[in-house]
Amino acid sequence: MHKIHHCIDIQIEVSPVEFDDISSTTPSESSAAIRERVVKAREIQTERFRNVKGVHCNAQMTSALLRQYAQPDEKGLARLRDAMERLNMSARAYDRILKVARTIADLEGSADVKQHHIAEAINYRNLDREDRL
């Protein structure tokens, strides 16, 4: 059996949690449920790239693959365009946002990259200190 190494291109900062959030009795998603979503997302990616040599996960997508598999909907594209112009992002940042947004969509089980996936990926990008201007 082969070991599979997973590629993850998300870095985030966490803020202190408010007491009301900690003490809430509302159950959060269990670790088992999260693991199941991650496993399903990896299966989606494995299937997506089964005929693409050297590509096994979203983080490895080329620009051509991004256009094929991570093209956002119209509202998502507008959101990304606005962020690119407002934050003066590079083409590399654009590609990274699309890769992360595609992964967020996979975790949600969405066939398409939508505006809220782009928005979440932009938020993660803004927290990525390595690329901050």
mmCIF file of C-alpha atoms in Angstrom:
data_model
loop_
_atom_site.group_PDB
_atom_site.id
_atom_site.type_symbol
_atom_site.label_atom_id
_atom_site.label_comp_id
_atom_site.label_asym_id
_atom_site.label_seq_id
_atom_site.Cartn_x
_atom_site.Cartn_y
_atom_site.Cartn_z
ATOM 1 C CA MET A 1 0.000 0.000 0.000
ATOM 2 C CA HIS A 2 1.306 3.441 -0.925
ATOM 3 C CA LYS A 3 1.386 6.314 1.482
ATOM 4 C CA ILE A 4 -0.195 9.452 0.092
ATOM 5 C CA HIS A 5 1.251 12.808 1.063
ATOM 6 C CA HIS A 6 -1.362 15.543 1.167
ATOM 7 C CA CYS A 7 -0.678 19.027 -0.181
ATOM 8 C CA ILE A 8 -2.224 21.836 1.809
ATOM 9 C CA ASP A 9 -1.720 25.466 0.861
ATOM 10 C CA ILE A 10 -3.675 27.202 3.622
ATOM 11 C CA GLN A 11 -2.204 29.153 6.507
ATOM 12 C CA ILE A 12 -4.389 31.003 8.973
ATOM 13 C CA GLU A 13 -4.080 33.009 12.153
ATOM 14 C CA VAL A 14 -6.567 32.392 14.919
ATOM 15 C CA SER A 15 -7.980 35.021 17.223
ATOM 16 C CA PRO A 16 -8.769 34.457 20.890
ATOM 17 C CA VAL A 17 -12.142 32.781 21.304
ATOM 18 C CA GLU A 18 -14.859 34.711 23.103
ATOM 19 C CA PHE A 19 -16.106 33.175 26.377
ATOM 20 C CA ASP A 20 -19.673 32.943 25.017
ATOM 21 C CA ASP A 21 -18.413 30.869 22.088
ATOM 22 C CA ILE A 22 -16.456 28.514 24.354
ATOM 23 C CA SER A 23 -19.335 28.060 26.756
ATOM 24 C CA SER A 24 -21.942 27.537 24.028
ATOM 25 C CA THR A 25 -23.857 24.270 24.240
ATOM 26 C CA THR A 26 -24.326 24.135 20.455
ATOM 27 C CA PRO A 27 -22.395 21.102 19.200
ATOM 28 C CA SER A 28 -19.680 21.757 16.631
ATOM 29 C CA GLU A 29 -18.725 19.459 13.788
ATOM 30 C CA SER A 30 -17.057 16.321 15.117
ATOM 31 C CA SER A 31 -13.524 15.320 14.177
ATOM 32 C CA ALA A 32 -14.937 12.229 12.468
ATOM 33 C CA ALA A 33 -17.242 14.363 10.311
ATOM 34 C CA ILE A 34 -14.387 16.703 9.407
ATOM 35 C CA ARG A 35 -12.180 13.736 8.527
ATOM 36 C CA GLU A 36 -14.943 12.320 6.336
ATOM 37 C CA ARG A 37 -15.238 15.617 4.426
ATOM 38 C CA VAL A 38 -11.454 15.736 3.930
ATOM 39 C CA VAL A 39 -11.357 12.128 2.690
ATOM 40 C CA LYS A 40 -14.196 12.858 0.237
ATOM 41 C CA ALA A 41 -12.436 16.007 -0.987
ATOM 42 C CA ARG A 42 -9.233 14.005 -1.594
ATOM 43 C CA GLU A 43 -11.239 11.390 -3.512
ATOM 44 C CA ILE A 44 -12.733 14.161 -5.666
ATOM 45 C CA GLN A 45 -9.249 15.466 -6.426
ATOM 46 C CA THR A 46 -7.854 12.013 -7.162
ATOM 47 C CA GLU A 47 -10.672 11.415 -9.638
ATOM 48 C CA ARG A 48 -10.328 14.892 -11.153
ATOM 49 C CA PHE A 49 -6.635 14.418 -11.907
ATOM 50 C CA ARG A 50 -6.603 10.678 -12.667
ATOM 51 C CA ASN A 51 -5.482 11.331 -16.264
ATOM 52 C CA VAL A 52 -3.150 14.243 -15.526
ATOM 53 C CA LYS A 53 0.448 13.117 -15.149
ATOM 54 C CA GLY A 54 2.217 14.524 -12.091
ATOM 55 C CA VAL A 55 -0.861 16.201 -10.622
ATOM 56 C CA HIS A 56 -2.630 14.596 -7.674
ATOM 57 C CA CYS A 57 -4.169 17.511 -5.763
ATOM 58 C CA ASN A 58 -5.435 21.051 -6.250
ATOM 59 C CA ALA A 59 -2.205 22.606 -4.965
ATOM 60 C CA GLN A 60 -0.365 21.130 -7.984
ATOM 61 C CA MET A 61 -2.669 22.626 -10.634
ATOM 62 C CA THR A 62 -1.109 24.603 -13.464
ATOM 63 C CA SER A 63 -2.704 27.790 -14.794
ATOM 64 C CA ALA A 64 -4.351 25.769 -17.585
ATOM 65 C CA LEU A 65 -5.825 23.320 -15.053
ATOM 66 C CA LEU A 66 -7.032 26.228 -12.938
ATOM 67 C CA ARG A 67 -8.946 27.593 -15.937
ATOM 68 C CA GLN A 68 -10.478 24.156 -16.451
ATOM 69 C CA TYR A 69 -11.325 23.161 -12.867
ATOM 70 C CA ALA A 70 -11.307 26.299 -10.714
ATOM 71 C CA GLN A 71 -12.997 28.943 -12.854
ATOM 72 C CA PRO A 72 -15.268 30.828 -10.440
ATOM 73 C CA ASP A 73 -18.839 31.829 -11.184
ATOM 74 C CA GLU A 74 -19.498 35.392 -12.370
ATOM 75 C CA LYS A 75 -19.929 36.822 -8.856
ATOM 76 C CA GLY A 76 -16.823 34.994 -7.644
ATOM 77 C CA LEU A 77 -14.799 36.344 -10.559
ATOM 78 C CA ALA A 78 -15.991 39.885 -9.778
ATOM 79 C CA ARG A 79 -15.035 39.403 -6.112
ATOM 80 C CA LEU A 80 -11.591 38.129 -7.123
ATOM 81 C CA ARG A 81 -11.067 40.970 -9.609
ATOM 82 C CA ASP A 82 -11.958 43.516 -6.918
ATOM 83 C CA ALA A 83 -9.533 41.943 -4.425
ATOM 84 C CA MET A 84 -6.748 41.762 -7.006
ATOM 85 C CA GLU A 85 -7.105 45.461 -7.827
ATOM 86 C CA ARG A 86 -7.714 46.681 -4.269
ATOM 87 C CA LEU A 87 -4.891 44.653 -2.709
ATOM 88 C CA ASN A 88 -2.535 44.847 -5.702
ATOM 89 C CA MET A 89 -2.076 41.058 -5.781
ATOM 90 C CA SER A 90 0.274 39.207 -8.086
ATOM 91 C CA ALA A 91 -0.567 36.530 -10.648
ATOM 92 C CA ARG A 92 0.901 34.019 -8.191
ATOM 93 C CA ALA A 93 -1.545 35.174 -5.508
ATOM 94 C CA TYR A 94 -4.395 34.867 -8.038
ATOM 95 C CA ASP A 95 -3.465 31.243 -8.736
ATOM 96 C CA ARG A 96 -3.129 30.445 -5.039
ATOM 97 C CA ILE A 97 -6.551 31.916 -4.277
ATOM 98 C CA LEU A 98 -8.121 29.793 -7.022
ATOM 99 C CA LYS A 99 -6.404 26.648 -5.729
ATOM 100 C CA VAL A 100 -7.596 27.269 -2.190
ATOM 101 C CA ALA A 101 -11.109 28.189 -3.381
ATOM 102 C CA ARG A 102 -11.276 24.946 -5.400
ATOM 103 C CA THR A 103 -10.298 23.014 -2.261
ATOM 104 C CA ILE A 104 -12.913 24.830 -0.172
ATOM 105 C CA ALA A 105 -15.515 23.946 -2.818
ATOM 106 C CA ASP A 106 -14.361 20.299 -2.743
ATOM 107 C CA LEU A 107 -14.684 20.195 1.048
ATOM 108 C CA GLU A 108 -18.219 21.515 0.666
ATOM 109 C CA GLY A 109 -18.985 18.978 -2.077
ATOM 110 C CA SER A 110 -19.586 21.731 -4.628
ATOM 111 C CA ALA A 111 -18.841 21.003 -8.292
ATOM 112 C CA ASP A 112 -18.407 24.732 -8.950
ATOM 113 C CA VAL A 113 -16.260 27.436 -7.388
ATOM 114 C CA LYS A 114 -18.677 30.062 -6.103
ATOM 115 C CA GLN A 115 -18.405 33.568 -4.710
ATOM 116 C CA HIS A 116 -18.308 32.453 -1.061
ATOM 117 C CA HIS A 117 -15.465 30.013 -1.835
ATOM 118 C CA ILE A 118 -13.483 32.869 -3.413
ATOM 119 C CA ALA A 119 -14.260 35.162 -0.464
ATOM 120 C CA GLU A 120 -13.048 32.572 2.044
ATOM 121 C CA ALA A 121 -9.876 31.926 0.043
ATOM 122 C CA ILE A 122 -9.176 35.684 -0.147
ATOM 123 C CA ASN A 123 -9.543 35.902 3.627
ATOM 124 C CA TYR A 124 -7.020 33.096 4.076
ATOM 125 C CA ARG A 125 -4.690 34.792 1.601
ATOM 126 C CA ASN A 126 -4.877 38.032 3.577
ATOM 127 C CA LEU A 127 -3.716 36.133 6.672
ATOM 128 C CA ASP A 128 -0.817 34.510 4.855
ATOM 129 C CA ARG A 129 2.086 36.576 6.161
ATOM 130 C CA GLU A 130 4.546 35.135 3.644
ATOM 131 C CA ASP A 131 2.884 36.977 0.767
ATOM 132 C CA ARG A 132 1.845 40.189 2.527
ATOM 133 C CA LEU A 133 3.001 43.393 0.961
#
